[in-house]
CSV table of C-alpha atoms and ligand atoms in Angstrom, one decimal:
chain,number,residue,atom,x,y,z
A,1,UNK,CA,4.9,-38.0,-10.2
A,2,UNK,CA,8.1,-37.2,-11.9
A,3,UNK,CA,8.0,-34.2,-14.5
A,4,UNK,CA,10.5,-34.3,-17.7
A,5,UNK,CA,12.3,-31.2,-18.1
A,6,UNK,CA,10.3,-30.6,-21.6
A,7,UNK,CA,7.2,-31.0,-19.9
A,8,UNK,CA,7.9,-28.5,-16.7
A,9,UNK,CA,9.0,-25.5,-19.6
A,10,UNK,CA,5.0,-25.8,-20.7
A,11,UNK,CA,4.0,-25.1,-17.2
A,12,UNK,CA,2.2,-21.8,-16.6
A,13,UNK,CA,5.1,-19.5,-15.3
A,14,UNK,CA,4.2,-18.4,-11.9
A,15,UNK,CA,4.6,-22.3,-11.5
A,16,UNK,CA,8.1,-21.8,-12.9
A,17,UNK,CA,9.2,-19.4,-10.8
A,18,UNK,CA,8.2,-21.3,-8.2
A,19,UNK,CA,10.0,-24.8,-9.4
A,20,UNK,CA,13.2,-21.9,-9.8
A,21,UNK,CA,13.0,-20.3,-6.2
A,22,UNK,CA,12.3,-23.9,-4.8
A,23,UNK,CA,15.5,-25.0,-6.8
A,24,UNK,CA,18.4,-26.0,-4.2
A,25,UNK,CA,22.0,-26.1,-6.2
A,26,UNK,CA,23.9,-24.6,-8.7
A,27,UNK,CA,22.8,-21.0,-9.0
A,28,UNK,CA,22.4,-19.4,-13.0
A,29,UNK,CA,23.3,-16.5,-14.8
A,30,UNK,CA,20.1,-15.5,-15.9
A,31,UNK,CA,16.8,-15.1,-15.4
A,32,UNK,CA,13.7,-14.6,-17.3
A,33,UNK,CA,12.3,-10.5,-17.1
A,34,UNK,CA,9.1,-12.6,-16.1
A,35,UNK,CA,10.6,-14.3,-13.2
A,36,UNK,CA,12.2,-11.7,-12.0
A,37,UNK,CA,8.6,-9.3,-12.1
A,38,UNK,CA,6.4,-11.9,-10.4
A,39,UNK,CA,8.6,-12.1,-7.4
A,40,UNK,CA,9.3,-8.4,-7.2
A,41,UNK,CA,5.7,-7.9,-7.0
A,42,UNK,CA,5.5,-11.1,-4.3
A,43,UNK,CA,8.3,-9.6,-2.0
A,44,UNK,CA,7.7,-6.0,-2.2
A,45,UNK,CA,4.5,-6.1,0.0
A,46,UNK,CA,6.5,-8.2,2.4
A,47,UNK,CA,9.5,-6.2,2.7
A,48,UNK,CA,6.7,-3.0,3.2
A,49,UNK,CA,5.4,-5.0,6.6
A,50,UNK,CA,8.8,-5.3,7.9
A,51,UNK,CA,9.1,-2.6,10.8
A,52,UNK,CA,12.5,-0.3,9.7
A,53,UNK,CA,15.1,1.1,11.8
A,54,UNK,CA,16.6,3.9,10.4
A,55,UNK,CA,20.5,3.6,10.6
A,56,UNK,CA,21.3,7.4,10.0
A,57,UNK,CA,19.1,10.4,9.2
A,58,UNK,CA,18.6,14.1,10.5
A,59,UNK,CA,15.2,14.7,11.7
A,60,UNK,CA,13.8,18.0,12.4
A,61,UNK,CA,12.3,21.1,11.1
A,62,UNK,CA,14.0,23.5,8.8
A,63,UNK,CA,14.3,26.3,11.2
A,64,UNK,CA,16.1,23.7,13.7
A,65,UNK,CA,19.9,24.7,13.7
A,66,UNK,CA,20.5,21.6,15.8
A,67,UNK,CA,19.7,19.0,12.7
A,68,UNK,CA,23.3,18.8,11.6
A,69,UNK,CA,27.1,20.0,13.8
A,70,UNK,CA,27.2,21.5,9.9
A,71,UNK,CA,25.7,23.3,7.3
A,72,UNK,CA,25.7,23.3,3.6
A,73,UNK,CA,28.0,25.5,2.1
A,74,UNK,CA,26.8,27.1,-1.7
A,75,UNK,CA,26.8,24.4,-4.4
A,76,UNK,CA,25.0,22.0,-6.5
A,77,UNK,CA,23.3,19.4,-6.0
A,78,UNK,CA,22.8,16.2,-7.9
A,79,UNK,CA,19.6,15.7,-10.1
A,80,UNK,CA,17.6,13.6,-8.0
A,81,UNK,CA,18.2,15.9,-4.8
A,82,UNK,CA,17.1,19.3,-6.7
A,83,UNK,CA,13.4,20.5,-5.7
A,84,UNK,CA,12.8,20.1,-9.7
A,85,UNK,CA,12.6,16.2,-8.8
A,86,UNK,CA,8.6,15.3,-9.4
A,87,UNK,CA,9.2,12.3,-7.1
A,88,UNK,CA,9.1,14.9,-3.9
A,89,UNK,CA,5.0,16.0,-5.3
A,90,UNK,CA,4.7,12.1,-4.5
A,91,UNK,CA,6.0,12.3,-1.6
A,92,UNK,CA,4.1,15.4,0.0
A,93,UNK,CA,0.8,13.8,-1.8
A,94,UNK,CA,1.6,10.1,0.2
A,95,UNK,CA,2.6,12.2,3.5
A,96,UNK,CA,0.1,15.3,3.4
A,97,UNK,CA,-2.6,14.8,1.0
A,98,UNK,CA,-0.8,17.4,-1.0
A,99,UNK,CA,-3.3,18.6,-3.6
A,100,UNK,CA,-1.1,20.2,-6.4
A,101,UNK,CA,0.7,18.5,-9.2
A,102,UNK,CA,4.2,20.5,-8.3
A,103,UNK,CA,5.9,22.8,-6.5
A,104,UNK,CA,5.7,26.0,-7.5
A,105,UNK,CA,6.7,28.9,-4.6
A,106,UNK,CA,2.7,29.7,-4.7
A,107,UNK,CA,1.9,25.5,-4.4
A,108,UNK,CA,4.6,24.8,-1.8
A,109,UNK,CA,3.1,27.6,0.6
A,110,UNK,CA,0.1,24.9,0.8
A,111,UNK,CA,2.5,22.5,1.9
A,112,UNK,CA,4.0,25.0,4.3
A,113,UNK,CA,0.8,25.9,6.1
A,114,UNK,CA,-0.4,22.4,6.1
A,115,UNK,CA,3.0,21.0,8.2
A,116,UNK,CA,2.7,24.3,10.2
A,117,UNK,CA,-0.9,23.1,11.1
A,118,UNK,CA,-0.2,19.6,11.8
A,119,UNK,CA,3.4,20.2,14.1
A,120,UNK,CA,1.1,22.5,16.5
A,121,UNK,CA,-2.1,20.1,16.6
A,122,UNK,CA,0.4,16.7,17.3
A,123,UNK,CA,3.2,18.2,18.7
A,124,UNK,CA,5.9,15.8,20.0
A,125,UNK,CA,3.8,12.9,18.1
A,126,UNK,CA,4.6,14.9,14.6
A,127,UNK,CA,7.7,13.2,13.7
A,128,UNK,CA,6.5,10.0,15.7
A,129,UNK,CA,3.6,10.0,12.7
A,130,UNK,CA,5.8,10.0,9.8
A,131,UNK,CA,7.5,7.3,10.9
A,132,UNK,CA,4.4,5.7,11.8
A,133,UNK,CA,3.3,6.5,8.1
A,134,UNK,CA,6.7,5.0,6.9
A,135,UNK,CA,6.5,2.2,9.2
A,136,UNK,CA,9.7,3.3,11.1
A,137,UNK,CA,9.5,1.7,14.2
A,138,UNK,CA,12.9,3.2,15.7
A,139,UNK,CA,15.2,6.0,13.8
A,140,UNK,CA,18.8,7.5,14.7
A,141,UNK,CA,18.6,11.0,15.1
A,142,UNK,CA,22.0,12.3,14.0
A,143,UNK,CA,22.0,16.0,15.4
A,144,UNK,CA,24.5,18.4,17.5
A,145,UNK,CA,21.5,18.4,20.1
A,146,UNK,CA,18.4,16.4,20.4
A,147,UNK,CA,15.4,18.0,20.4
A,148,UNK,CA,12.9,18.5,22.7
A,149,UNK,CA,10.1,17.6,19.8
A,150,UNK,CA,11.2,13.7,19.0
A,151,UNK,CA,10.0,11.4,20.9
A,152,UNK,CA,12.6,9.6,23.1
A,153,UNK,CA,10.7,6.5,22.2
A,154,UNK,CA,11.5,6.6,18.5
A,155,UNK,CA,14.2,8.8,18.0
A,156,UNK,CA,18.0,7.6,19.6
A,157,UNK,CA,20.6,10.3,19.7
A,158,UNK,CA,23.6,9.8,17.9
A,159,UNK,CA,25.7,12.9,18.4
A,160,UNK,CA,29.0,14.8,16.4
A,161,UNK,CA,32.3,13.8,17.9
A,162,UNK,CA,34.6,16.0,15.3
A,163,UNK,CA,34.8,19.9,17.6
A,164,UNK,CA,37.2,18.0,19.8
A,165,UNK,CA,40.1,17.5,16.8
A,166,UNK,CA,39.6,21.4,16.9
A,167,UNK,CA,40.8,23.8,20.0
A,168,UNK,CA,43.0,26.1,18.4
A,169,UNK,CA,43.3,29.1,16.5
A,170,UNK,CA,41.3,28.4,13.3
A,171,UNK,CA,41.7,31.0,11.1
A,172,UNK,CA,43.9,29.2,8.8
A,173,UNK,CA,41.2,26.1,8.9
A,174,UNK,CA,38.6,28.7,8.0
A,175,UNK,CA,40.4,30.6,5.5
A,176,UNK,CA,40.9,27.5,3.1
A,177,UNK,CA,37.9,28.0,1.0
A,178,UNK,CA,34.2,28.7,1.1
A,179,UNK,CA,33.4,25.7,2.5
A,180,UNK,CA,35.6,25.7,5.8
A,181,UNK,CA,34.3,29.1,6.2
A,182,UNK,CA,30.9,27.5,6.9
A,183,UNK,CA,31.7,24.5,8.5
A,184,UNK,CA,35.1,25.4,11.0
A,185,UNK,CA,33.0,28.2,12.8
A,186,UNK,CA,30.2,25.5,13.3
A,187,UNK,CA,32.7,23.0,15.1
A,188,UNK,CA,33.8,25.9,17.1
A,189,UNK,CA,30.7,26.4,18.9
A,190,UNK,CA,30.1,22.7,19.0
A,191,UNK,CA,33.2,22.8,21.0
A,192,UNK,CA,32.2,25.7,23.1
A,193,UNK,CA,28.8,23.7,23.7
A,194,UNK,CA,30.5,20.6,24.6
A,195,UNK,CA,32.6,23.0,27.5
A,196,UNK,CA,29.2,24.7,28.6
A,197,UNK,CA,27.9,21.4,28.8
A,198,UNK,CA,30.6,20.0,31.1
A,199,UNK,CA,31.1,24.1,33.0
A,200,UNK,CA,34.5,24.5,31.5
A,201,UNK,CA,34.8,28.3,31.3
A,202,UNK,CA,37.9,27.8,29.0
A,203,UNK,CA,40.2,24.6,27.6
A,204,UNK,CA,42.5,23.4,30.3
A,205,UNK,CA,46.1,24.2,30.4
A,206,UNK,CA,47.0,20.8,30.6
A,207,UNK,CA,46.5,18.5,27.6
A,208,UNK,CA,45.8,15.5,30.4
A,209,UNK,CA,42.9,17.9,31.5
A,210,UNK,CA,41.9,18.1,28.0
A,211,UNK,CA,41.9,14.6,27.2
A,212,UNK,CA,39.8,13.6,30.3
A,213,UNK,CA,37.3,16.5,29.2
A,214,UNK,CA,37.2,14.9,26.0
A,215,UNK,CA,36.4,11.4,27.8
A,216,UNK,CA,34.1,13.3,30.0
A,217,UNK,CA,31.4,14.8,27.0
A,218,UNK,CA,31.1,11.1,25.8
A,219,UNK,CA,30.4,9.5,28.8
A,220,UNK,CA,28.0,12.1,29.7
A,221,UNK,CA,26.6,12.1,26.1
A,222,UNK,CA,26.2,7.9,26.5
A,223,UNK,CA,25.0,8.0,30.2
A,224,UNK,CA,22.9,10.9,30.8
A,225,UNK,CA,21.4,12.2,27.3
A,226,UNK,CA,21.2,8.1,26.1
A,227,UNK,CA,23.7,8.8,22.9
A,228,UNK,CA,24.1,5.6,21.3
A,229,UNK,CA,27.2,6.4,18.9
A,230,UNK,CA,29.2,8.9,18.1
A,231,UNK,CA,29.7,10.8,14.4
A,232,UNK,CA,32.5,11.8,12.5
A,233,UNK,CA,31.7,14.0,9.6
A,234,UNK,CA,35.6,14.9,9.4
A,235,UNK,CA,35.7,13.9,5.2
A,236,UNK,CA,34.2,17.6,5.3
A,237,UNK,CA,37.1,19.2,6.8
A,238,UNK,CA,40.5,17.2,6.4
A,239,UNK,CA,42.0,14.2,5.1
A,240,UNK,CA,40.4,10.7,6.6
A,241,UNK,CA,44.5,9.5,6.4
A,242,UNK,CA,45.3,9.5,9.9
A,243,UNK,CA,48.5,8.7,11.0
A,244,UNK,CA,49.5,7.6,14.4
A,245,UNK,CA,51.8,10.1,16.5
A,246,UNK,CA,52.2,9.2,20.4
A,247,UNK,CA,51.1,11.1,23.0
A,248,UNK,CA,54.1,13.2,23.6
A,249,UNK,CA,53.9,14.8,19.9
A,250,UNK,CA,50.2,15.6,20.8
A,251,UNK,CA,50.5,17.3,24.1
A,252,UNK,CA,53.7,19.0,22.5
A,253,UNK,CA,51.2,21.0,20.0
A,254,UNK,CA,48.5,21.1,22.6
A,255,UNK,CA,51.0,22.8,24.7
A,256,UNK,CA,52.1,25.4,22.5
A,257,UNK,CA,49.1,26.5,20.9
A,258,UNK,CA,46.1,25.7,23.5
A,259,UNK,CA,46.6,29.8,24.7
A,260,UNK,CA,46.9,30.9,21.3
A,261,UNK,CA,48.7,30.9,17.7
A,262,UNK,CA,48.0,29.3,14.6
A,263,UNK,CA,49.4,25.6,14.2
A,264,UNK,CA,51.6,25.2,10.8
A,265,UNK,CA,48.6,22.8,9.0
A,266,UNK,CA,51.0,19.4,9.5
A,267,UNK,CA,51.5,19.9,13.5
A,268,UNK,CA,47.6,20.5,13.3
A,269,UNK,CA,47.1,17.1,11.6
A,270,UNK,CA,49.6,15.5,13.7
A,271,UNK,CA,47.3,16.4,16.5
A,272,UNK,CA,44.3,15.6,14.8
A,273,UNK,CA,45.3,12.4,14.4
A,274,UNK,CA,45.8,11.6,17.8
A,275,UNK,CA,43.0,12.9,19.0
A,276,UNK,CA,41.1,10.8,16.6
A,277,UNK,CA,42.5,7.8,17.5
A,278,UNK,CA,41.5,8.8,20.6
A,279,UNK,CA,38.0,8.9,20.3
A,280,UNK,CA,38.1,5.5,18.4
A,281,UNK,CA,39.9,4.1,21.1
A,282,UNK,CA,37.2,5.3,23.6
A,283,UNK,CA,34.1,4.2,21.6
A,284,UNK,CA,35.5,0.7,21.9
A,285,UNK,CA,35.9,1.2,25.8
A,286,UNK,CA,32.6,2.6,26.4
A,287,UNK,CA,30.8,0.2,24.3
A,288,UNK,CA,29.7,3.1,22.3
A,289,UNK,CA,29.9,2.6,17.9
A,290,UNK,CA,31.8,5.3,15.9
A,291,UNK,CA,29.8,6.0,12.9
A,292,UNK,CA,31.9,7.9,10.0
A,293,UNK,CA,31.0,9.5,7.5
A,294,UNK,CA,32.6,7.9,4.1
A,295,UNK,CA,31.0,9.2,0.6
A,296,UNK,CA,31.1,11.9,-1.4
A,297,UNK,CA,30.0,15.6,0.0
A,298,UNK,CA,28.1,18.7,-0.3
A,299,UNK,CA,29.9,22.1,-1.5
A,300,UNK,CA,32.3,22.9,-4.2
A,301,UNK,CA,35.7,21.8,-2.5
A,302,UNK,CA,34.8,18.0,-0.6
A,303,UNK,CA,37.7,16.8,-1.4
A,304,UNK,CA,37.1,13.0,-3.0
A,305,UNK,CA,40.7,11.6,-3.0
A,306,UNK,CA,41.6,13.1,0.7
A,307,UNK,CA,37.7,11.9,1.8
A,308,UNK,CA,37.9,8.8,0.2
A,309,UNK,CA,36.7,6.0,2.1
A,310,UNK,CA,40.1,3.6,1.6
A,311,UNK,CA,42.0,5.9,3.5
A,312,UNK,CA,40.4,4.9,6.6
A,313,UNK,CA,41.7,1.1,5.8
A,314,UNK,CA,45.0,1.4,8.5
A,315,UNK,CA,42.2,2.4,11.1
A,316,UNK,CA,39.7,-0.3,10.5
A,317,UNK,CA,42.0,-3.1,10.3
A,318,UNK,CA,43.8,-2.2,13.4
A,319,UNK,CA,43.9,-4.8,15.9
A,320,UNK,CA,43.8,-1.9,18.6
A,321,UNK,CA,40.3,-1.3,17.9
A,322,UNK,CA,39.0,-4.4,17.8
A,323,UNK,CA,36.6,-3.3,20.4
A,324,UNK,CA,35.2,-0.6,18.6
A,325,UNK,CA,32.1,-1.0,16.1
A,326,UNK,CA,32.6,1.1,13.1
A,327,UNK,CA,29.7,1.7,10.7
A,328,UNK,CA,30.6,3.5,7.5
A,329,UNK,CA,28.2,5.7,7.1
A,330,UNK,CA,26.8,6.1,3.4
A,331,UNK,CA,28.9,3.2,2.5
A,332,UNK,CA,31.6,4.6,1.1
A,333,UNK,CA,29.4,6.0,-2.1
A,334,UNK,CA,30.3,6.0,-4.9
A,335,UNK,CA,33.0,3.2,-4.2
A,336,UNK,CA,30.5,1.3,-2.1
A,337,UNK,CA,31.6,-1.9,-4.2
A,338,UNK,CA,34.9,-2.0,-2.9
A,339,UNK,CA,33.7,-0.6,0.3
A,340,UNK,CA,31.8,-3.3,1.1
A,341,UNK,CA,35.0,-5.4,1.6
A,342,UNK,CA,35.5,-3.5,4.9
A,343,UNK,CA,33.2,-5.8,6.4
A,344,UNK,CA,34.9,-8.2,6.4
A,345,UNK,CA,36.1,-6.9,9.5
A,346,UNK,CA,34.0,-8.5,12.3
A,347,UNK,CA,33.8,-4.6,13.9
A,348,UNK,CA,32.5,-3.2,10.8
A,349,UNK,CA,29.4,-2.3,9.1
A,350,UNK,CA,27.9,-0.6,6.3
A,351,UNK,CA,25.0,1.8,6.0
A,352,UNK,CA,23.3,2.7,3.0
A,353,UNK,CA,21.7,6.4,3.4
A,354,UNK,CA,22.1,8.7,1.0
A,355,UNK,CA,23.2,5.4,-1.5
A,356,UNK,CA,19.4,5.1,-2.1
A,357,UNK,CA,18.7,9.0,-2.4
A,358,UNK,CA,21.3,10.3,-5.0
A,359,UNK,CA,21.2,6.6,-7.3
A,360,UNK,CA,17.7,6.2,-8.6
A,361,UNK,CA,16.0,2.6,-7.6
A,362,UNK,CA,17.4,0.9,-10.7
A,363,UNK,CA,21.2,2.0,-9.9
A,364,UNK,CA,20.6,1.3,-6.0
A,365,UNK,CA,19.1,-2.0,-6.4
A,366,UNK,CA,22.5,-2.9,-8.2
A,367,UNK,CA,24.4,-1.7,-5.2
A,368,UNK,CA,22.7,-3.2,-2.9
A,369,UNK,CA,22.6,-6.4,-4.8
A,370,UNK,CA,26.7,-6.9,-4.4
A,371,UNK,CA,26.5,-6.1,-1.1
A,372,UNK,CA,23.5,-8.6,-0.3
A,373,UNK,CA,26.0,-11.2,-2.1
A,374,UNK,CA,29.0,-10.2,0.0
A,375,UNK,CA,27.8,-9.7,3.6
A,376,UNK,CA,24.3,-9.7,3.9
A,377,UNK,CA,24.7,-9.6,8.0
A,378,UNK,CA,27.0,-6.5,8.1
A,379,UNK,CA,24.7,-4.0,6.1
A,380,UNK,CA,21.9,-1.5,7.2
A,381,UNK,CA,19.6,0.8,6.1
A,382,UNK,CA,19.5,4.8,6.6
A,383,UNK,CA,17.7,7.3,4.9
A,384,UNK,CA,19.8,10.3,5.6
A,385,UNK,CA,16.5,12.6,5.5
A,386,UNK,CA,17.3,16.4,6.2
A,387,UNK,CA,15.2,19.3,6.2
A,388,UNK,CA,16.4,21.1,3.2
A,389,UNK,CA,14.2,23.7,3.3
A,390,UNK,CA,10.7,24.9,4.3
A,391,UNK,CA,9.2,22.8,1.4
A,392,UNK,CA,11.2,19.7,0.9
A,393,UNK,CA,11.5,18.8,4.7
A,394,UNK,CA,13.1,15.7,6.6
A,395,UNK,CA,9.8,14.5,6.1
A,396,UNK,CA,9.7,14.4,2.1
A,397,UNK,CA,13.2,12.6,2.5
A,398,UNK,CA,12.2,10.1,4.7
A,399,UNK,CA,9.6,9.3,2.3
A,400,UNK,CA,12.0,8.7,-1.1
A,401,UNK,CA,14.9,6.9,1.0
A,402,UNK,CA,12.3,4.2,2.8
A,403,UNK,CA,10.6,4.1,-1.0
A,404,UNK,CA,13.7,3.6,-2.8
A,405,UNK,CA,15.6,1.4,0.2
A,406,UNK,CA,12.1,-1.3,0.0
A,407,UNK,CA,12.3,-1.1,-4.0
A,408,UNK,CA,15.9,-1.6,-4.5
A,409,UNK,CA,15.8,-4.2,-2.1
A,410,UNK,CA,12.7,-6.5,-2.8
A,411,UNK,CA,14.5,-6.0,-6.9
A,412,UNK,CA,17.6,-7.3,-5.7
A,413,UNK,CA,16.7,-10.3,-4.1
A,414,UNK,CA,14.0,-11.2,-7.0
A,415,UNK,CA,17.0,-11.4,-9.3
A,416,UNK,CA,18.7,-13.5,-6.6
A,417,UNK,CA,15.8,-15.7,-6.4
A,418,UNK,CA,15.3,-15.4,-9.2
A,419,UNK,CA,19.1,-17.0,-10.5
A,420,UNK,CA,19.1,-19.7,-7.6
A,421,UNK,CA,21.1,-17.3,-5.4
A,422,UNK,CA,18.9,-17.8,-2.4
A,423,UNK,CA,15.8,-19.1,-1.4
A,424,UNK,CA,12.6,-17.0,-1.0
A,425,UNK,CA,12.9,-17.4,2.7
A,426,UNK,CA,16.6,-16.3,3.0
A,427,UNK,CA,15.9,-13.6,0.7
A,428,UNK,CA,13.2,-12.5,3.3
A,429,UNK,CA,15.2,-12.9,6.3
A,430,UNK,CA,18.2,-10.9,4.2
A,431,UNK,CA,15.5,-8.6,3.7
A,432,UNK,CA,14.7,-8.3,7.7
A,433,UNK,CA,18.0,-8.0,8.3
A,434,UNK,CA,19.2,-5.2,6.1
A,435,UNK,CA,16.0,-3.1,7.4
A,436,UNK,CA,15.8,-3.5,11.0
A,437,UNK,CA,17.9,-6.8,12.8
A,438,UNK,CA,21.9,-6.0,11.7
A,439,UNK,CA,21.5,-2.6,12.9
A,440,UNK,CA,19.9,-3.6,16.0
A,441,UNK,CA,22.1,-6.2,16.8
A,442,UNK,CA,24.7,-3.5,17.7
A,443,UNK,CA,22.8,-1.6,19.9
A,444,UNK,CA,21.9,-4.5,22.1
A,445,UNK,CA,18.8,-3.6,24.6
A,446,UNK,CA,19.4,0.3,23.6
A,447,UNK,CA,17.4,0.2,20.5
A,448,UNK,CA,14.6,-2.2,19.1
B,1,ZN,ZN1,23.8,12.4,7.3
C-alpha cells in the first residue's frame, strides 16, 4: 500500500519518526522537539550497554602524588568543576549510596570513611569496580608512575614525556610566575626519576649520550612497564610553537649549559624544540602515540594564545611524522570546532575529556555533534577524572564525564537522525565508535 504524504502527517508520531530515520536522501534542517525526544530516549539505553574505553583520565586516590607529572597551582575553577556543583551529590549517591543531599565538610566525612572502607575491603579491585559500575571495560591511566593499586587488566599506562625538554638550570623557568613555581620543580624530579630509573647518577656530558638516554626511558617505558603513549602536557609551561633547529644548534646549548648556567629563554626554546621533535619523531619509530595536551589550563597564567592548539599545525602536517599517531588530547577546547579539522590528517585524532566536564550536556552535545559530522572515525572519548580532593575523587569524575559523554552523545545523533543525517544504525555504530572502537583501533592488540 502506498501512503499520500497528507495521510502519513496523521500517523501517530513514534510512526513518524520512524518513516524520518528510515528516510534514505536529502537530509533537513529541522526536526520536530518530539522526534528528536523519542529517539534520545531510544538510543540512550543503547549507548549505556556499549562497553567504554576511556581515552585519557588520571586515576587514583587523592593522597597519590603519582596521578599527574603536575599539580595545580592556586586558581579558579570553572562552575561546573567547583565542589558547589550538586551534580557531584549524584554522583557519590550512584557510586556510594551516599546518603546526604550535599556536601557539607561534616557530610563529605561520610563519603570519606565510606571510600576508606571500601579501598581496604577490595583493594586492587577498587578502581576495577568503578569502572565496572561505569561500564568501563579498559581506561588510560595518565600518571608519572603507575600504581601498584590499578589493575593491569583495566588500567594501560600512558606516561609524561615533557622532563626531558628540561636539564638545565631552571631557575629562570621557575621564577616566571606562580604557576612555573609549581609545575618546573615537578618536571625536575620527573627527570631525576627517569635517570634513577635508567641508573644515570648524573646527565651525560655528551648530548649523543643524552639523546640515547632519552630514547632509552621510552623504550623501557613501552617494553618493560607496557606504556602505550606518551604525554605532553607542555601548553603548561611554554609555547606549543616549535620551530625546527638542527642538531648542531641543540647539542651547542646542551654543551654549554648541561654542567651548569642559566640558558638566555630563546637558546632554551631553541633546544626545546629539538628535543620535542625528537620525541615525536621517536613515537612514530616505536609505534608508540604522542598524546598532547591542547585546551585551555588550570592556574592564573596558562597562557591561551602561546597554548593554543593551532600552533601545533606545522607539526601535525609534517610529512616527517607521518608515522607518528597524534591524539589531541581535550580537543583543542574551546576551539574544538576548528580543531577538529586536524583530523583530517590520517595520523591524527581527537579526544574529548575535559570537553564533556567543564560544557554542561547541552553545550557538549553541540560539540560533539560537529565533530560527529566531520570525522566520526577520528574521535574518542576520555573523561579526564582526577582526584581533586579527599571528597570529590577520580571516582566522582569518572562518574559526570561517562554521564555527560553518553548524554551528549545519544542527543547528538537523535538530532542527526532525527534531520536525515544518518540512519539509526550508523548513528549506533558512530556511537560505538566514538566510545570504545577509534580509540582501540590505535592501540592494536595492546588494549581492548
Ligand atoms: Zn588530563
Amino acid at each position: 500500500m502506498k501512503l499520500r504524504p497528507r495521510v502519513l502527517l496523521l500517523i501517530a508520531p513514534a510512526i513518524l519518526v520512524l518513516a524520518a530515520t528510515a528516510a534514505v536522501g536529502q537530509a533537513r534542517p529541522l526536526a520536530t522537539p518530539d522526534q528528536v525526544r523519542e529517539l534520545y530516549t531510544r538510543l540512550l539505553p543503547q549507548i549505556e550497554k556499549i562497553p567504554i574505553f576511556d581515552h585519557h583520565a588520571h586515576p587514583g586516590f587523592p593522597d597519590d602524588p603519582d596521578v599527574d607529572a603536575m599539580a595545580a597551582p592556586p586558581g579558579s575553577s570553572p562552575l561546573r568543576e567547583r565542589n558547589t556543583n550538586p551534580e557531584l551529590v549524584a554522583a557519590a549517591k550512584a557510586l556510594f549510596k551516599y546518603p546526604y543531599d550535599d556536601l557539607s565538610p561534616e557530610h563529605a566525612k561520610w563519603l570519606v570513611n565510606r571510600k576508606a572502607e571500601l579501598k581496604k575491603e577490595q583493594g586492587i579491585a577498587y578502581f576495577s569496580n568503578i569502572l565496572d559500575k561505569l561500564n568501563i571495560e579498559q581506561g588510560v591511566a595518565n600518571r608519572a608512575m603507575m600504581a601498584d593499586y590499578l589493575d593491569s587488566k583495566r588500567f594501560v599506562w600512558v606516561f609524561f614525556a615533557d622532563s626531558f625538554m628540561w636539564p638545565f638550570d631552571n631557575h629562570k623557568e621557575t621564577a616566571r610566575n606562580v604557576d612555573e613555581q609549581v609545575y618546573i620543580p615537578l618536571q625536575e624530579k620527573m627527570l631525576r626519576r627517569w635517570m634513577q630509573q635508567e641508573n644515570m647518577k648524573q646527565l651525560p656530558a655528551s648530548f649523543d649520550e643524552y639523546m640515547k638516554f632519552v630514547t632509552q626511558v621510552l623504550e623501557d617505558n613501552q617494553k618493560n612497564k607496557a606504556a602505550v603513549a606518551m604525554k605532553f602536557e607542555v601548553a603548561y609551561f611554554r609555547s606549543t610553537k616549535f620551530g625546527d633547529p638542527t642538531r648542531e644548534q641543540a647539542e651547542e646549548i646542551y654543551k654549554r649549559y648541561v654542567a651548569g648556567g642559566v640558558p638566555p629563554e630563546q637558546e632554551y626554546r631553541t633546544f626545546q624544540d629539538y628535543i620535542f621533535r625528537y620525541l615525536v619523531r621517536e613515537g612514530g619509530r616505536l609505534h608508540l602515540p604522542v598524546h598532547i595536551h591542547t585546551a585551555v589550563g588550570i592556574g592564573d597564567y596558562f597562557s591561551m594564545t602561546e597554548g593554543n592548539v593551532m600552533n601545533l599545525e606545522n607539526i601535525l602536517r609534517d610529512p616527517r611524522y607521518a608515522d607518528t599517531v597524534f591524539v589531541l588530547i581535550h580537543g583543542g577546547y574551546p576551539l574544538e570546532r576548528e580543531a577538529i579539522w586536524f583530523a583530517s590528517v590520517k595520523n591524527v585524532y581527537m579526544d574529548s575529556s575535559l570537553m564533556e566536564v567543564v560544557m554542561y550536556p547541552a553545550a557538549f552535545k553541540d560539540s560533539l555533534k560537529q565533530w560527529l559530522e566531520t570525522f566520526p572515525d577520528k574521535i574518542t572519548f576520555g573523561t579526564d577524572c582526577f582526584p581533586y580532593n579527599d571528597a570529590l575523587g577520580a571516582e566522582e569524575s569518572y562518574w559526570l564525564g561517562v554521564q555527560t559523554g553518553r548524554m551528549g552523545l545519544a542527543a547528538a545523533l537523535a538530532e542527526m537522525v532525527a534531520t536525515g543525517e544518518v540512519t539509526q544504525a550508523k548513528a549506533l555504530e558512530m556511537a560505538h565508535g566514538f566510545l570504545h572502537d577509534n580509540a582501540v583501533r590505535i592501540y592494536e592488540g595492546k588494549v581492548h
